[in-house]
mmCIF file with all atom_site columns, C-alpha atoms in Angstrom:
data_model
loop_
_atom_site.group_PDB
_atom_site.id
_atom_site.type_symbol
_atom_site.label_atom_id
_atom_site.label_alt_id
_atom_site.label_comp_id
_atom_site.label_asym_id
_atom_site.label_entity_id
_atom_site.label_seq_id
_atom_site.pdbx_PDB_ins_code
_atom_site.Cartn_x
_atom_site.Cartn_y
_atom_site.Cartn_z
_atom_site.occupancy
_atom_site.B_iso_or_equiv
_atom_site.pdbx_formal_charge
_atom_site.auth_seq_id
_atom_site.auth_comp_id
_atom_site.auth_asym_id
_atom_site.auth_atom_id
_atom_site.pdbx_PDB_model_num
ATOM 1   C CA . UNK A 1 1   ? -26.777 -3.570  6.363   1.00 0.00 ? 90  UNK A CA 1
ATOM 2   C CA . UNK A 1 2   ? -23.819 -5.291  4.693   1.00 0.00 ? 91  UNK A CA 1
ATOM 3   C CA . UNK A 1 3   ? -21.088 -2.665  4.407   1.00 0.00 ? 92  UNK A CA 1
ATOM 4   C CA . UNK A 1 4   ? -18.443 -2.855  1.683   1.00 0.00 ? 93  UNK A CA 1
ATOM 5   C CA . UNK A 1 5   ? -15.226 -0.889  2.055   1.00 0.00 ? 94  UNK A CA 1
ATOM 6   C CA . UNK A 1 6   ? -14.099 0.913   -1.111  1.00 0.00 ? 95  UNK A CA 1
ATOM 7   C CA . UNK A 1 7   ? -10.467 1.719   -0.375  1.00 0.00 ? 96  UNK A CA 1
ATOM 8   C CA . UNK A 1 8   ? -8.362  3.576   -2.916  1.00 0.00 ? 97  UNK A CA 1
ATOM 9   C CA . UNK A 1 9   ? -5.427  5.852   -3.585  1.00 0.00 ? 98  UNK A CA 1
ATOM 10  C CA . UNK A 1 10  ? -5.853  8.405   -6.370  1.00 0.00 ? 99  UNK A CA 1
ATOM 11  C CA . UNK A 1 11  ? -3.204  10.808  -7.654  1.00 0.00 ? 100 UNK A CA 1
ATOM 12  C CA . UNK A 1 12  ? -4.986  12.489  -10.578 1.00 0.00 ? 101 UNK A CA 1
ATOM 13  C CA . UNK A 1 13  ? -8.632  11.754  -9.798  1.00 0.00 ? 102 UNK A CA 1
ATOM 14  C CA . UNK A 1 14  ? -9.358  8.848   -12.153 1.00 0.00 ? 103 UNK A CA 1
ATOM 15  C CA . UNK A 1 15  ? -9.164  6.142   -9.480  1.00 0.00 ? 104 UNK A CA 1
ATOM 16  C CA . UNK A 1 16  ? -11.325 8.307   -7.206  1.00 0.00 ? 105 UNK A CA 1
ATOM 17  C CA . UNK A 1 17  ? -13.951 8.562   -9.941  1.00 0.00 ? 106 UNK A CA 1
ATOM 18  C CA . UNK A 1 18  ? -13.839 4.788   -10.407 1.00 0.00 ? 107 UNK A CA 1
ATOM 19  C CA . UNK A 1 19  ? -14.257 4.319   -6.641  1.00 0.00 ? 108 UNK A CA 1
ATOM 20  C CA . UNK A 1 20  ? -17.428 6.419   -6.712  1.00 0.00 ? 109 UNK A CA 1
ATOM 21  C CA . UNK A 1 21  ? -18.841 4.341   -9.579  1.00 0.00 ? 110 UNK A CA 1
ATOM 22  C CA . UNK A 1 22  ? -18.024 1.100   -7.761  1.00 0.00 ? 111 UNK A CA 1
ATOM 23  C CA . UNK A 1 23  ? -19.731 2.519   -4.666  1.00 0.00 ? 112 UNK A CA 1
ATOM 24  C CA . UNK A 1 24  ? -22.770 3.319   -6.826  1.00 0.00 ? 113 UNK A CA 1
ATOM 25  C CA . UNK A 1 25  ? -22.901 -0.311  -7.946  1.00 0.00 ? 114 UNK A CA 1
ATOM 26  C CA . UNK A 1 26  ? -22.617 -1.502  -4.340  1.00 0.00 ? 115 UNK A CA 1
ATOM 27  C CA . UNK A 1 27  ? -25.425 0.794   -3.240  1.00 0.00 ? 116 UNK A CA 1
ATOM 28  C CA . UNK A 1 28  ? -27.701 -0.628  -5.971  1.00 0.00 ? 117 UNK A CA 1
ATOM 29  C CA . UNK A 1 29  ? -27.733 -4.027  -4.227  1.00 0.00 ? 118 UNK A CA 1
ATOM 30  C CA . UNK A 1 30  ? -30.458 -4.446  -1.607  1.00 0.00 ? 119 UNK A CA 1
ATOM 31  C CA . UNK A 1 31  ? -28.959 -4.751  1.855   1.00 0.00 ? 120 UNK A CA 1
ATOM 32  C CA . UNK A 1 32  ? -25.525 -3.382  0.873   1.00 0.00 ? 121 UNK A CA 1
ATOM 33  C CA . UNK A 1 33  ? -23.866 -0.017  1.373   1.00 0.00 ? 122 UNK A CA 1
ATOM 34  C CA . UNK A 1 34  ? -20.472 1.412   0.442   1.00 0.00 ? 123 UNK A CA 1
ATOM 35  C CA . UNK A 1 35  ? -17.944 3.050   2.769   1.00 0.00 ? 124 UNK A CA 1
ATOM 36  C CA . UNK A 1 36  ? -15.397 5.163   0.836   1.00 0.00 ? 125 UNK A CA 1
ATOM 37  C CA . UNK A 1 37  ? -11.909 5.516   2.312   1.00 0.00 ? 126 UNK A CA 1
ATOM 38  C CA . UNK A 1 38  ? -8.508  6.592   1.008   1.00 0.00 ? 127 UNK A CA 1
ATOM 39  C CA . UNK A 1 39  ? -4.890  6.519   2.168   1.00 0.00 ? 128 UNK A CA 1
ATOM 40  C CA . UNK A 1 40  ? -2.523  9.459   2.700   1.00 0.00 ? 129 UNK A CA 1
ATOM 41  C CA . UNK A 1 41  ? 0.361   9.997   0.285   1.00 0.00 ? 130 UNK A CA 1
ATOM 42  C CA . UNK A 1 42  ? 3.842   8.891   1.303   1.00 0.00 ? 131 UNK A CA 1
ATOM 43  C CA . UNK A 1 43  ? 7.088   10.738  0.660   1.00 0.00 ? 132 UNK A CA 1
ATOM 44  C CA . UNK A 1 44  ? 10.817  10.130  1.092   1.00 0.00 ? 133 UNK A CA 1
ATOM 45  C CA . UNK A 1 45  ? 10.788  12.518  4.067   1.00 0.00 ? 134 UNK A CA 1
ATOM 46  C CA . UNK A 1 46  ? 8.431   11.115  6.678   1.00 0.00 ? 135 UNK A CA 1
ATOM 47  C CA . UNK A 1 47  ? 9.036   13.697  9.396   1.00 0.00 ? 136 UNK A CA 1
ATOM 48  C CA . UNK A 1 48  ? 6.072   15.770  8.216   1.00 0.00 ? 137 UNK A CA 1
ATOM 49  C CA . UNK A 1 49  ? 2.890   13.938  9.128   1.00 0.00 ? 138 UNK A CA 1
ATOM 50  C CA . UNK A 1 50  ? -0.273  14.261  7.124   1.00 0.00 ? 139 UNK A CA 1
ATOM 51  C CA . UNK A 1 51  ? -3.261  15.756  8.954   1.00 0.00 ? 140 UNK A CA 1
ATOM 52  C CA . UNK A 1 52  ? -5.480  13.082  10.551  1.00 0.00 ? 141 UNK A CA 1
ATOM 53  C CA . UNK A 1 53  ? -8.353  14.054  8.247   1.00 0.00 ? 142 UNK A CA 1
ATOM 54  C CA . UNK A 1 54  ? -7.866  14.970  4.565   1.00 0.00 ? 143 UNK A CA 1
ATOM 55  C CA . UNK A 1 55  ? -8.868  18.456  3.488   1.00 0.00 ? 144 UNK A CA 1
ATOM 56  C CA . UNK A 1 56  ? -11.477 17.051  1.110   1.00 0.00 ? 145 UNK A CA 1
ATOM 57  C CA . UNK A 1 57  ? -12.842 13.762  -0.191  1.00 0.00 ? 146 UNK A CA 1
ATOM 58  C CA . UNK A 1 58  ? -12.964 10.409  1.567   1.00 0.00 ? 147 UNK A CA 1
ATOM 59  C CA . UNK A 1 59  ? -11.531 10.050  5.092   1.00 0.00 ? 148 UNK A CA 1
ATOM 60  C CA . UNK A 1 60  ? -8.296  8.152   5.619   1.00 0.00 ? 149 UNK A CA 1
ATOM 61  C CA . UNK A 1 61  ? -8.733  4.441   6.237   1.00 0.00 ? 150 UNK A CA 1
ATOM 62  C CA . UNK A 1 62  ? -8.193  2.850   9.650   1.00 0.00 ? 151 UNK A CA 1
ATOM 63  C CA . UNK A 1 63  ? -7.709  -0.820  10.472  1.00 0.00 ? 152 UNK A CA 1
ATOM 64  C CA . UNK A 1 64  ? -11.182 -0.719  12.053  1.00 0.00 ? 153 UNK A CA 1
ATOM 65  C CA . UNK A 1 65  ? -12.642 -0.089  8.575   1.00 0.00 ? 154 UNK A CA 1
ATOM 66  C CA . UNK A 1 66  ? -11.228 -3.438  7.440   1.00 0.00 ? 155 UNK A CA 1
ATOM 67  C CA . UNK A 1 67  ? -12.385 -5.191  10.598  1.00 0.00 ? 156 UNK A CA 1
ATOM 68  C CA . UNK A 1 68  ? -15.937 -3.936  10.139  1.00 0.00 ? 157 UNK A CA 1
ATOM 69  C CA . UNK A 1 69  ? -16.335 -4.473  6.390   1.00 0.00 ? 158 UNK A CA 1
ATOM 70  C CA . UNK A 1 70  ? -18.099 -7.445  4.815   1.00 0.00 ? 159 UNK A CA 1
ATOM 71  C CA . UNK A 1 71  ? -16.143 -7.005  1.568   1.00 0.00 ? 160 UNK A CA 1
ATOM 72  C CA . UNK A 1 72  ? -13.429 -4.855  0.027   1.00 0.00 ? 161 UNK A CA 1
ATOM 73  C CA . UNK A 1 73  ? -12.887 -3.030  -3.277  1.00 0.00 ? 162 UNK A CA 1
ATOM 74  C CA . UNK A 1 74  ? -9.246  -1.966  -3.567  1.00 0.00 ? 163 UNK A CA 1
ATOM 75  C CA . UNK A 1 75  ? -8.091  0.609   -6.133  1.00 0.00 ? 164 UNK A CA 1
ATOM 76  C CA . UNK A 1 76  ? -4.796  2.182   -7.163  1.00 0.00 ? 165 UNK A CA 1
ATOM 77  C CA . UNK A 1 77  ? -3.168  3.904   -10.125 1.00 0.00 ? 166 UNK A CA 1
ATOM 78  C CA . UNK A 1 78  ? -0.407  1.910   -11.792 1.00 0.00 ? 167 UNK A CA 1
ATOM 79  C CA . UNK A 1 79  ? 3.188   2.524   -10.803 1.00 0.00 ? 168 UNK A CA 1
ATOM 80  C CA . UNK A 1 80  ? 5.551   0.523   -13.022 1.00 0.00 ? 169 UNK A CA 1
ATOM 81  C CA . UNK A 1 81  ? 2.996   -2.271  -13.350 1.00 0.00 ? 170 UNK A CA 1
ATOM 82  C CA . UNK A 1 82  ? 2.323   -2.358  -9.622  1.00 0.00 ? 171 UNK A CA 1
ATOM 83  C CA . UNK A 1 83  ? 0.086   -0.671  -7.065  1.00 0.00 ? 172 UNK A CA 1
ATOM 84  C CA . UNK A 1 84  ? 1.122   2.772   -5.827  1.00 0.00 ? 173 UNK A CA 1
ATOM 85  C CA . UNK A 1 85  ? 3.305   3.032   -2.712  1.00 0.00 ? 174 UNK A CA 1
ATOM 86  C CA . UNK A 1 86  ? 0.692   4.706   -0.458  1.00 0.00 ? 175 UNK A CA 1
ATOM 87  C CA . UNK A 1 87  ? -1.698  1.788   -0.837  1.00 0.00 ? 176 UNK A CA 1
ATOM 88  C CA . UNK A 1 88  ? 1.079   -0.788  -0.393  1.00 0.00 ? 177 UNK A CA 1
ATOM 89  C CA . UNK A 1 89  ? 2.297   1.095   2.676   1.00 0.00 ? 178 UNK A CA 1
ATOM 90  C CA . UNK A 1 90  ? -1.136  0.803   4.282   1.00 0.00 ? 179 UNK A CA 1
ATOM 91  C CA . UNK A 1 91  ? -1.482  -2.877  3.376   1.00 0.00 ? 180 UNK A CA 1
ATOM 92  C CA . UNK A 1 92  ? 1.892   -3.513  5.022   1.00 0.00 ? 181 UNK A CA 1
ATOM 93  C CA . UNK A 1 93  ? 0.357   -2.355  8.327   1.00 0.00 ? 182 UNK A CA 1
ATOM 94  C CA . UNK A 1 94  ? -2.386  -5.005  8.295   1.00 0.00 ? 183 UNK A CA 1
ATOM 95  C CA . UNK A 1 95  ? -0.319  -7.821  9.825   1.00 0.00 ? 184 UNK A CA 1
ATOM 96  C CA . UNK A 1 96  ? -2.361  -7.865  13.035  1.00 0.00 ? 185 UNK A CA 1
ATOM 97  C CA . UNK A 1 97  ? -5.531  -8.479  11.013  1.00 0.00 ? 186 UNK A CA 1
ATOM 98  C CA . UNK A 1 98  ? -3.745  -11.229 9.060   1.00 0.00 ? 187 UNK A CA 1
ATOM 99  C CA . UNK A 1 99  ? -2.682  -12.895 12.329  1.00 0.00 ? 188 UNK A CA 1
ATOM 100 C CA . UNK A 1 100 ? -6.293  -12.907 13.562  1.00 0.00 ? 189 UNK A CA 1
ATOM 101 C CA . UNK A 1 101 ? -7.765  -14.023 10.225  1.00 0.00 ? 190 UNK A CA 1
ATOM 102 C CA . UNK A 1 102 ? -10.037 -10.978 10.193  1.00 0.00 ? 191 UNK A CA 1
ATOM 103 C CA . UNK A 1 103 ? -10.520 -10.898 6.410   1.00 0.00 ? 192 UNK A CA 1
ATOM 104 C CA . UNK A 1 104 ? -10.670 -14.648 5.749   1.00 0.00 ? 193 UNK A CA 1
ATOM 105 C CA . UNK A 1 105 ? -13.645 -15.550 3.573   1.00 0.00 ? 194 UNK A CA 1
ATOM 106 C CA . UNK A 1 106 ? -14.645 -11.967 2.754   1.00 0.00 ? 195 UNK A CA 1
ATOM 107 C CA . UNK A 1 107 ? -15.036 -11.099 -0.954  1.00 0.00 ? 196 UNK A CA 1
ATOM 108 C CA . UNK A 1 108 ? -12.712 -8.566  -2.572  1.00 0.00 ? 197 UNK A CA 1
ATOM 109 C CA . UNK A 1 109 ? -12.327 -6.841  -5.946  1.00 0.00 ? 198 UNK A CA 1
ATOM 110 C CA . UNK A 1 110 ? -9.644  -4.609  -7.466  1.00 0.00 ? 199 UNK A CA 1
ATOM 111 C CA . UNK A 1 111 ? -9.525  -1.670  -9.882  1.00 0.00 ? 200 UNK A CA 1
ATOM 112 C CA . UNK A 1 112 ? -6.890  0.546   -11.490 1.00 0.00 ? 201 UNK A CA 1
ATOM 113 C CA . UNK A 1 113 ? -6.131  3.360   -13.922 1.00 0.00 ? 202 UNK A CA 1
ATOM 114 C CA . UNK A 1 114 ? -3.102  3.737   -16.208 1.00 0.00 ? 203 UNK A CA 1
ATOM 115 C CA . UNK A 1 115 ? -1.559  6.567   -18.215 1.00 0.00 ? 204 UNK A CA 1
ATOM 116 C CA . UNK A 1 116 ? -0.885  4.337   -21.234 1.00 0.00 ? 205 UNK A CA 1
ATOM 117 C CA . UNK A 1 117 ? -3.125  1.689   -22.724 1.00 0.00 ? 206 UNK A CA 1
ATOM 118 C CA . UNK A 1 118 ? -0.560  -1.055  -22.164 1.00 0.00 ? 207 UNK A CA 1
ATOM 119 C CA . UNK A 1 119 ? 0.811   0.458   -18.953 1.00 0.00 ? 208 UNK A CA 1
ATOM 120 C CA . UNK A 1 120 ? 0.339   -2.550  -16.719 1.00 0.00 ? 209 UNK A CA 1
ATOM 121 C CA . UNK A 1 121 ? -3.362  -2.614  -15.900 1.00 0.00 ? 210 UNK A CA 1
ATOM 122 C CA . UNK A 1 122 ? -3.494  -6.390  -15.453 1.00 0.00 ? 211 UNK A CA 1
ATOM 123 C CA . UNK A 1 123 ? -0.232  -6.664  -13.511 1.00 0.00 ? 212 UNK A CA 1
ATOM 124 C CA . UNK A 1 124 ? -1.381  -3.885  -11.183 1.00 0.00 ? 213 UNK A CA 1
ATOM 125 C CA . UNK A 1 125 ? -4.687  -5.654  -10.591 1.00 0.00 ? 214 UNK A CA 1
ATOM 126 C CA . UNK A 1 126 ? -2.944  -8.934  -9.809  1.00 0.00 ? 215 UNK A CA 1
ATOM 127 C CA . UNK A 1 127 ? -0.406  -7.146  -7.579  1.00 0.00 ? 216 UNK A CA 1
ATOM 128 C CA . UNK A 1 128 ? -3.314  -5.881  -5.477  1.00 0.00 ? 217 UNK A CA 1
ATOM 129 C CA . UNK A 1 129 ? -4.794  -9.377  -5.335  1.00 0.00 ? 218 UNK A CA 1
ATOM 130 C CA . UNK A 1 130 ? -1.672  -10.905 -3.762  1.00 0.00 ? 219 UNK A CA 1
ATOM 131 C CA . UNK A 1 131 ? -2.000  -9.404  -0.253  1.00 0.00 ? 220 UNK A CA 1
ATOM 132 C CA . UNK A 1 132 ? -5.752  -10.028 -0.363  1.00 0.00 ? 221 UNK A CA 1
ATOM 133 C CA . UNK A 1 133 ? -5.138  -13.715 -1.099  1.00 0.00 ? 222 UNK A CA 1
ATOM 134 C CA . UNK A 1 134 ? -2.681  -13.842 1.804   1.00 0.00 ? 223 UNK A CA 1
ATOM 135 C CA . UNK A 1 135 ? -5.494  -12.475 3.967   1.00 0.00 ? 224 UNK A CA 1
ATOM 136 C CA . UNK A 1 136 ? -7.732  -15.318 2.766   1.00 0.00 ? 225 UNK A CA 1
ATOM 137 C CA . UNK A 1 137 ? -10.128 -13.112 0.822   1.00 0.00 ? 226 UNK A CA 1
ATOM 138 C CA . UNK A 1 138 ? -12.250 -14.389 -2.080  1.00 0.00 ? 227 UNK A CA 1
ATOM 139 C CA . UNK A 1 139 ? -11.504 -12.531 -5.331  1.00 0.00 ? 228 UNK A CA 1
ATOM 140 C CA . UNK A 1 140 ? -14.404 -11.301 -7.474  1.00 0.00 ? 229 UNK A CA 1
ATOM 141 C CA . UNK A 1 141 ? -13.693 -10.363 -11.093 1.00 0.00 ? 230 UNK A CA 1
ATOM 142 C CA . UNK A 1 142 ? -15.625 -9.436  -14.222 1.00 0.00 ? 231 UNK A CA 1
ATOM 143 C CA . UNK A 1 143 ? -16.874 -12.336 -16.356 1.00 0.00 ? 232 UNK A CA 1
ATOM 144 C CA . UNK A 1 144 ? -16.828 -12.397 -20.131 1.00 0.00 ? 233 UNK A CA 1
ATOM 145 C CA . UNK A 1 145 ? -20.625 -12.607 -20.050 1.00 0.00 ? 234 UNK A CA 1
ATOM 146 C CA . UNK A 1 146 ? -20.434 -8.819  -19.661 1.00 0.00 ? 235 UNK A CA 1
ATOM 147 C CA . UNK A 1 147 ? -20.354 -7.498  -23.225 1.00 0.00 ? 236 UNK A CA 1
ATOM 148 C CA . UNK A 1 148 ? -18.033 -4.635  -22.263 1.00 0.00 ? 237 UNK A CA 1
ATOM 149 C CA . UNK A 1 149 ? -15.260 -7.054  -21.236 1.00 0.00 ? 238 UNK A CA 1
ATOM 150 C CA . UNK A 1 150 ? -15.413 -8.672  -24.675 1.00 0.00 ? 239 UNK A CA 1
ATOM 151 C CA . UNK A 1 151 ? -15.523 -5.443  -26.676 1.00 0.00 ? 240 UNK A CA 1
ATOM 152 C CA . UNK A 1 152 ? -13.482 -2.922  -24.695 1.00 0.00 ? 241 UNK A CA 1
ATOM 153 C CA . UNK A 1 153 ? -10.988 -0.767  -26.583 1.00 0.00 ? 242 UNK A CA 1
ATOM 154 C CA . UNK A 1 154 ? -9.747  0.976   -23.432 1.00 0.00 ? 243 UNK A CA 1
ATOM 155 C CA . UNK A 1 155 ? -10.010 -0.369  -19.875 1.00 0.00 ? 244 UNK A CA 1
ATOM 156 C CA . UNK A 1 156 ? -11.823 -3.424  -18.568 1.00 0.00 ? 245 UNK A CA 1
ATOM 157 C CA . UNK A 1 157 ? -10.386 -6.854  -17.786 1.00 0.00 ? 246 UNK A CA 1
ATOM 158 C CA . UNK A 1 158 ? -11.618 -10.097 -16.219 1.00 0.00 ? 247 UNK A CA 1
ATOM 159 C CA . UNK A 1 159 ? -9.290  -9.311  -13.276 1.00 0.00 ? 248 UNK A CA 1
ATOM 160 C CA . UNK A 1 160 ? -11.158 -6.132  -12.358 1.00 0.00 ? 249 UNK A CA 1
ATOM 161 C CA . UNK A 1 161 ? -12.223 -2.708  -13.558 1.00 0.00 ? 250 UNK A CA 1
ATOM 162 C CA . UNK A 1 162 ? -9.634  -0.543  -15.281 1.00 0.00 ? 251 UNK A CA 1
ATOM 163 C CA . UNK A 1 163 ? -9.357  2.793   -17.065 1.00 0.00 ? 252 UNK A CA 1
ATOM 164 C CA . UNK A 1 164 ? -7.013  4.283   -19.632 1.00 0.00 ? 253 UNK A CA 1
ATOM 165 C CA . UNK A 1 165 ? -6.541  7.844   -18.364 1.00 0.00 ? 254 UNK A CA 1
ATOM 166 C CA . UNK A 1 166 ? -3.955  9.103   -20.873 1.00 0.00 ? 255 UNK A CA 1
ATOM 167 C CA . UNK A 1 167 ? -0.529  10.598  -20.184 1.00 0.00 ? 256 UNK A CA 1
ATOM 168 C CA . UNK A 1 168 ? -2.071  13.858  -18.961 1.00 0.00 ? 257 UNK A CA 1
ATOM 169 C CA . UNK A 1 169 ? -4.788  12.024  -16.991 1.00 0.00 ? 258 UNK A CA 1
ATOM 170 C CA . UNK A 1 170 ? -7.325  13.847  -19.148 1.00 0.00 ? 259 UNK A CA 1
ATOM 171 C CA . UNK A 1 171 ? -9.291  10.975  -20.710 1.00 0.00 ? 260 UNK A CA 1
ATOM 172 C CA . UNK A 1 172 ? -12.697 10.639  -19.060 1.00 0.00 ? 261 UNK A CA 1
ATOM 173 C CA . UNK A 1 173 ? -13.990 7.188   -18.261 1.00 0.00 ? 262 UNK A CA 1
ATOM 174 C CA . UNK A 1 174 ? -15.658 5.654   -21.303 1.00 0.00 ? 263 UNK A CA 1
ATOM 175 C CA . UNK A 1 175 ? -19.206 4.325   -21.132 1.00 0.00 ? 264 UNK A CA 1
ATOM 176 C CA . UNK A 1 176 ? -17.830 0.773   -21.102 1.00 0.00 ? 265 UNK A CA 1
ATOM 177 C CA . UNK A 1 177 ? -15.394 1.548   -18.279 1.00 0.00 ? 266 UNK A CA 1
ATOM 178 C CA . UNK A 1 178 ? -18.157 3.181   -16.239 1.00 0.00 ? 267 UNK A CA 1
ATOM 179 C CA . UNK A 1 179 ? -20.463 0.222   -16.817 1.00 0.00 ? 268 UNK A CA 1
ATOM 180 C CA . UNK A 1 180 ? -17.761 -2.218  -15.685 1.00 0.00 ? 269 UNK A CA 1
ATOM 181 C CA . UNK A 1 181 ? -17.028 -0.218  -12.520 1.00 0.00 ? 270 UNK A CA 1
ATOM 182 C CA . UNK A 1 182 ? -20.697 -0.316  -11.551 1.00 0.00 ? 271 UNK A CA 1
ATOM 183 C CA . UNK A 1 183 ? -20.916 -4.005  -12.471 1.00 0.00 ? 272 UNK A CA 1
ATOM 184 C CA . UNK A 1 184 ? -17.886 -4.801  -10.302 1.00 0.00 ? 273 UNK A CA 1
ATOM 185 C CA . UNK A 1 185 ? -19.455 -3.005  -7.347  1.00 0.00 ? 274 UNK A CA 1
ATOM 186 C CA . UNK A 1 186 ? -22.704 -4.917  -7.810  1.00 0.00 ? 275 UNK A CA 1
ATOM 187 C CA . UNK A 1 187 ? -20.955 -8.289  -8.121  1.00 0.00 ? 276 UNK A CA 1
ATOM 188 C CA . UNK A 1 188 ? -18.902 -7.608  -4.992  1.00 0.00 ? 277 UNK A CA 1
ATOM 189 C CA . UNK A 1 189 ? -21.943 -6.510  -2.998  1.00 0.00 ? 278 UNK A CA 1
ATOM 190 C CA . UNK A 1 190 ? -24.021 -9.479  -4.155  1.00 0.00 ? 279 UNK A CA 1
ATOM 191 C CA . UNK A 1 191 ? -21.253 -11.839 -3.036  1.00 0.00 ? 280 UNK A CA 1
ATOM 192 C CA . UNK A 1 192 ? -20.936 -10.102 0.345   1.00 0.00 ? 281 UNK A CA 1
ATOM 193 C CA . UNK A 1 193 ? -24.698 -10.082 0.982   1.00 0.00 ? 282 UNK A CA 1
ATOM 194 C CA . UNK A 1 194 ? -24.935 -13.758 0.039   1.00 0.00 ? 283 UNK A CA 1
ATOM 195 C CA . UNK A 1 195 ? -22.045 -14.694 2.338   1.00 0.00 ? 284 UNK A CA 1
ATOM 196 C CA . UNK A 1 196 ? -23.527 -12.643 5.182   1.00 0.00 ? 285 UNK A CA 1
ATOM 197 C CA . UNK A 1 197 ? -26.822 -14.550 5.103   1.00 0.00 ? 286 UNK A CA 1
ATOM 198 C CA . UNK A 1 198 ? -27.099 -17.216 7.804   1.00 0.00 ? 287 UNK A CA 1
ATOM 199 C CA . UNK A 1 199 ? -27.100 -20.691 6.255   1.00 0.00 ? 288 UNK A CA 1
#
């Protein structure tokens, strides 16, 4: 089985919901399965450690999850047009994998959610791509052949799946946003399965 890591940080629940839809798309591809993982929050005071297992939801990611995956979907809410600090903090610990070339040639995709419609969806997606490119990963996006990318009035970009959550994080994912999350998961899984086949 080709396992795809769906790694995300979610503050209000929207990115978590997107992660589950992307995992659904991954699981629709024959020979592929999704592994959901998250990262703990960070705070200015680091003396208080988070418990090793979250109270609910996906387990916290370990470097072994990245070593074992055949592909990666990376998701974060937008923070000033960039990925959130907890996700960046984890990525900053992956230097040993970078040195070994562990992720070179593996496909990756990104997804985000913003409070405002023009709140930096595309810059957040590209900010998440940068460390993945340094790791040598192959970026998978959403082509304009998907009707929802052409006609979206909320989230959805060629760079990856996105969602407009509203200032109170109370806007549910639209049908188009849901469709694009599933499509991104399927495209990522198809790429990973194809790359995993012996040539």
